Amino acid sequence: MSLNADFKTVKAIMEDFLQDETIRKKLRVICSSKLNDWEKWLQLELAFYISSLDGFVVDREVQAIPDNRKIKNRLNMFVDFAIRKKRTKSNSFIFLELKCSTNPQALINGFTKDIDKINAIKHCIYDTRSFWCVGFHKNCTEKSVSKMADFVKGYYGHHEVIKICECSTEVSCGCTDNKIGFAIL
C-alpha cells in the first residue's frame, strides 16, 4: 500500500470533479448563498461522478461498527465513501470522509471528529487501505485561508483556494463569492 499513491488518486479524482462545469455552477450558487447544509448534495454529486469513472468502484454511507473503548455509546457509524480502483486487491478500499462548511474552524473540527471516527472502527465489511478527509470552506479571507493551510501542514495534505467563477483571469474578475477553499488530509 502506498499512501502517496492513494493521496494522488484522491487528489486527481477531486481535481477532475472540480473541473466539471455543472459542479462549478452549483458551487457558485452555494458560495453566494447563506446555505450551510450542502454536504449531502455534494456527497451525492461526488458518488455519481466517481461511479461514472472507468476503473473505480464506489460505495457510499458504508456501515461500520465502532470500538466502544474509543467511541462511547455508539452502536454503528457510517463512512461517507469507500473507493477501490479496479484491478486492486478486492477488499482494499480507500475510505473518504467529506466535510463542507462556511468557515475553516468548522471544517477543522469536522476533520478532527472524522479522524477519531475512522480510527475507532472495529469492524467494517471493507478493509481500509487508507483514509482521507476531503473538505470545502466558503470563507476564503486571508485569515481563513491561512488558518486552514496551517492546519493541513500538520498532516500529509493539501489546501488550495479554487476560483469557481467563469472569468478568464483573476485580474479582470470583479466577481464576489467566486472562490472556495478545498483541502485533503
Short mmCIF file of C-alpha atoms in Angstrom, two decimals:
data_model
loop_
_atom_site.label_atom_id
_atom_site.label_comp_id
_atom_site.label_asym_id
_atom_site.label_seq_id
_atom_site.Cartn_x
_atom_site.Cartn_y
_atom_site.Cartn_z
CA MET A 1 0.00 0.00 0.00
CA SER A 2 1.27 3.43 -0.84
CA LEU A 3 -0.21 6.43 0.94
CA ASN A 4 1.36 8.66 -1.68
CA ALA A 5 -0.38 6.75 -4.49
CA ASP A 6 -3.72 6.91 -2.67
CA PHE A 7 -3.28 10.63 -1.99
CA LYS A 8 -2.57 11.20 -5.69
CA THR A 9 -5.66 9.15 -6.60
CA VAL A 10 -7.95 11.11 -4.27
CA LYS A 11 -6.47 14.44 -5.38
CA ALA A 12 -6.84 13.56 -9.08
CA ILE A 13 -10.46 12.48 -8.62
CA MET A 14 -11.27 15.70 -6.78
CA GLU A 15 -9.44 17.95 -9.24
CA ASP A 16 -11.28 16.38 -12.18
CA PHE A 17 -14.59 16.59 -10.30
CA LEU A 18 -14.00 20.30 -9.62
CA GLN A 19 -13.33 20.97 -13.32
CA ASP A 20 -16.84 19.83 -14.24
CA GLU A 21 -18.69 22.99 -15.29
CA THR A 22 -22.04 21.79 -13.89
CA ILE A 23 -20.44 21.26 -10.47
CA ARG A 24 -18.73 24.66 -10.68
CA LYS A 25 -22.06 26.37 -11.45
CA LYS A 26 -23.68 24.69 -8.45
CA LEU A 27 -20.75 25.64 -6.22
CA ARG A 28 -21.12 29.28 -7.34
CA VAL A 29 -24.74 29.23 -6.21
CA ILE A 30 -23.75 27.66 -2.89
CA CYS A 31 -20.94 30.18 -2.30
CA SER A 32 -23.23 33.12 -2.98
CA SER A 33 -25.97 31.82 -0.67
CA LYS A 34 -26.29 31.65 3.09
CA LEU A 35 -26.85 27.89 2.87
CA ASN A 36 -24.71 25.77 5.15
CA ASP A 37 -26.31 22.36 4.56
CA TRP A 38 -24.76 21.44 1.23
CA GLU A 39 -22.69 18.44 2.31
CA LYS A 40 -25.24 15.73 1.39
CA TRP A 41 -25.76 17.30 -2.02
CA LEU A 42 -22.01 17.25 -2.66
CA GLN A 43 -21.77 13.64 -1.42
CA LEU A 44 -24.37 12.55 -3.96
CA GLU A 45 -22.73 14.50 -6.79
CA LEU A 46 -19.32 13.06 -5.92
CA ALA A 47 -20.65 9.50 -5.64
CA PHE A 48 -22.29 9.81 -9.04
CA TYR A 49 -19.11 11.25 -10.52
CA ILE A 50 -16.81 8.54 -9.12
CA SER A 51 -19.19 5.78 -10.18
CA SER A 52 -19.04 7.11 -13.74
CA LEU A 53 -15.23 6.89 -13.83
CA ASP A 54 -13.75 3.94 -15.62
CA GLY A 55 -11.62 1.88 -13.27
CA PHE A 56 -13.28 2.74 -9.94
CA VAL A 57 -15.84 1.18 -7.64
CA VAL A 58 -17.52 3.38 -5.03
CA ASP A 59 -19.90 2.67 -2.17
CA ARG A 60 -21.49 5.45 -0.12
CA GLU A 61 -22.56 5.50 3.53
CA VAL A 62 -20.75 2.28 4.40
CA GLN A 63 -21.76 0.93 7.81
CA ALA A 64 -19.04 0.26 10.36
CA ILE A 65 -19.03 -0.95 13.96
CA PRO A 66 -17.08 1.22 16.40
CA ASP A 67 -14.78 0.10 19.16
CA ASN A 68 -16.68 1.29 22.24
CA ARG A 69 -13.42 1.80 24.10
CA LYS A 70 -12.65 4.61 21.65
CA ILE A 71 -16.14 5.99 20.97
CA LYS A 72 -18.71 5.58 23.73
CA ASN A 73 -22.40 4.81 23.30
CA ARG A 74 -22.39 4.26 19.52
CA LEU A 75 -23.64 1.05 18.02
CA ASN A 76 -22.71 1.90 14.46
CA MET A 77 -21.42 4.65 12.23
CA PHE A 78 -21.09 5.32 8.54
CA VAL A 79 -18.11 6.08 6.31
CA ASP A 80 -19.03 8.57 3.58
CA PHE A 81 -17.21 6.74 0.76
CA ALA A 82 -15.34 3.51 0.20
CA ILE A 83 -13.46 3.70 -3.10
CA ARG A 84 -11.49 0.96 -4.82
CA LYS A 85 -9.53 1.04 -8.01
CA LYS A 86 -10.42 -1.87 -10.23
CA ARG A 87 -7.65 -4.44 -10.55
CA THR A 88 -6.51 -3.85 -6.96
CA LYS A 89 -6.98 -6.18 -4.01
CA SER A 90 -10.71 -6.94 -3.97
CA ASN A 91 -11.38 -5.83 -0.40
CA SER A 92 -8.87 -2.97 -0.17
CA PHE A 93 -10.70 0.36 -0.08
CA ILE A 94 -9.77 3.99 0.28
CA PHE A 95 -12.09 5.49 2.89
CA LEU A 96 -13.06 9.08 2.31
CA GLU A 97 -14.93 11.46 4.60
CA LEU A 98 -16.41 14.63 3.11
CA LYS A 99 -16.97 17.86 5.02
CA CYS A 100 -18.47 21.15 3.84
CA SER A 101 -18.64 24.30 5.93
CA THR A 102 -18.71 28.04 5.76
CA ASN A 103 -15.64 28.62 7.92
CA PRO A 104 -12.34 26.76 8.25
CA GLN A 105 -12.68 26.25 12.02
CA ALA A 106 -15.86 24.22 11.50
CA LEU A 107 -14.05 22.25 8.80
CA ILE A 108 -11.09 21.62 11.11
CA ASN A 109 -13.47 20.44 13.86
CA GLY A 110 -15.22 18.13 11.40
CA PHE A 111 -11.91 16.69 10.17
CA THR A 112 -10.84 16.01 13.76
CA LYS A 113 -14.11 14.17 14.52
CA ASP A 114 -13.82 12.14 11.32
CA ILE A 115 -10.24 11.13 12.09
CA ASP A 116 -11.35 9.95 15.55
CA LYS A 117 -14.33 8.14 13.99
CA ILE A 118 -12.29 6.25 11.41
CA ASN A 119 -9.63 5.37 13.98
CA ALA A 120 -12.38 3.86 16.15
CA ILE A 121 -13.63 1.37 13.53
CA LYS A 122 -13.65 -2.12 14.96
CA HIS A 123 -15.38 -3.86 12.06
CA CYS A 124 -16.44 -2.95 8.53
CA ILE A 125 -17.36 -5.05 5.51
CA TYR A 126 -14.45 -3.40 3.69
CA ASP A 127 -10.79 -3.38 4.65
CA THR A 128 -9.30 0.09 4.91
CA ARG A 129 -6.40 0.67 2.53
CA SER A 130 -6.10 4.34 3.55
CA PHE A 131 -8.29 7.10 4.90
CA TRP A 132 -8.65 10.68 3.68
CA CYS A 133 -10.70 13.72 4.68
CA VAL A 134 -11.82 15.99 1.86
CA GLY A 135 -13.35 19.32 2.75
CA PHE A 136 -14.58 22.63 1.44
CA HIS A 137 -15.00 26.01 3.11
CA LYS A 138 -16.79 29.03 1.68
CA ASN A 139 -14.97 31.72 3.69
CA CYS A 140 -11.75 32.47 1.79
CA THR A 141 -10.48 35.56 3.57
CA GLU A 142 -6.73 35.76 4.02
CA LYS A 143 -7.07 34.86 7.71
CA SER A 144 -9.31 31.86 6.97
CA VAL A 145 -7.05 30.53 4.24
CA SER A 146 -4.00 30.90 6.48
CA LYS A 147 -5.73 29.04 9.32
CA MET A 148 -6.67 26.11 7.06
CA ALA A 149 -3.24 26.00 5.42
CA ASP A 150 -1.57 25.87 8.85
CA PHE A 151 -3.84 23.01 9.94
CA VAL A 152 -3.20 20.99 6.78
CA LYS A 153 0.59 21.36 7.22
CA GLY A 154 0.31 19.09 10.29
CA TYR A 155 -0.92 16.25 8.08
CA TYR A 156 0.01 14.68 4.79
CA GLY A 157 -2.32 17.01 2.99
CA HIS A 158 -3.18 19.70 0.52
CA HIS A 159 -5.06 23.01 0.65
CA GLU A 160 -5.85 25.49 -2.07
CA VAL A 161 -8.36 28.15 -2.95
CA ILE A 162 -10.19 27.38 -6.17
CA LYS A 163 -11.64 30.10 -8.37
CA ILE A 164 -15.11 28.95 -9.44
CA CYS A 165 -16.40 31.88 -11.50
CA GLU A 166 -16.38 31.85 -15.29
CA CYS A 167 -13.97 34.77 -15.68
CA SER A 168 -10.83 34.06 -17.66
CA THR A 169 -8.32 35.89 -15.48
CA GLU A 170 -8.07 36.92 -11.84
CA VAL A 171 -7.11 40.48 -12.83
CA SER A 172 -10.30 41.15 -14.77
CA CYS A 173 -12.51 39.34 -12.31
CA GLY A 174 -14.92 41.52 -10.38
CA CYS A 175 -16.98 38.61 -9.09
CA THR A 176 -17.88 38.20 -5.45
CA ASP A 177 -18.12 34.78 -3.82
CA ASN A 178 -16.01 33.39 -6.64
CA LYS A 179 -13.72 31.17 -4.55
CA ILE A 180 -13.96 28.07 -2.44
CA GLY A 181 -11.35 26.55 -0.15
CA PHE A 182 -10.50 22.91 -0.78
CA ALA A 183 -8.49 20.63 1.50
CA ILE A 184 -7.37 16.99 1.60
CA LEU A 185 -5.77 15.34 4.59
#
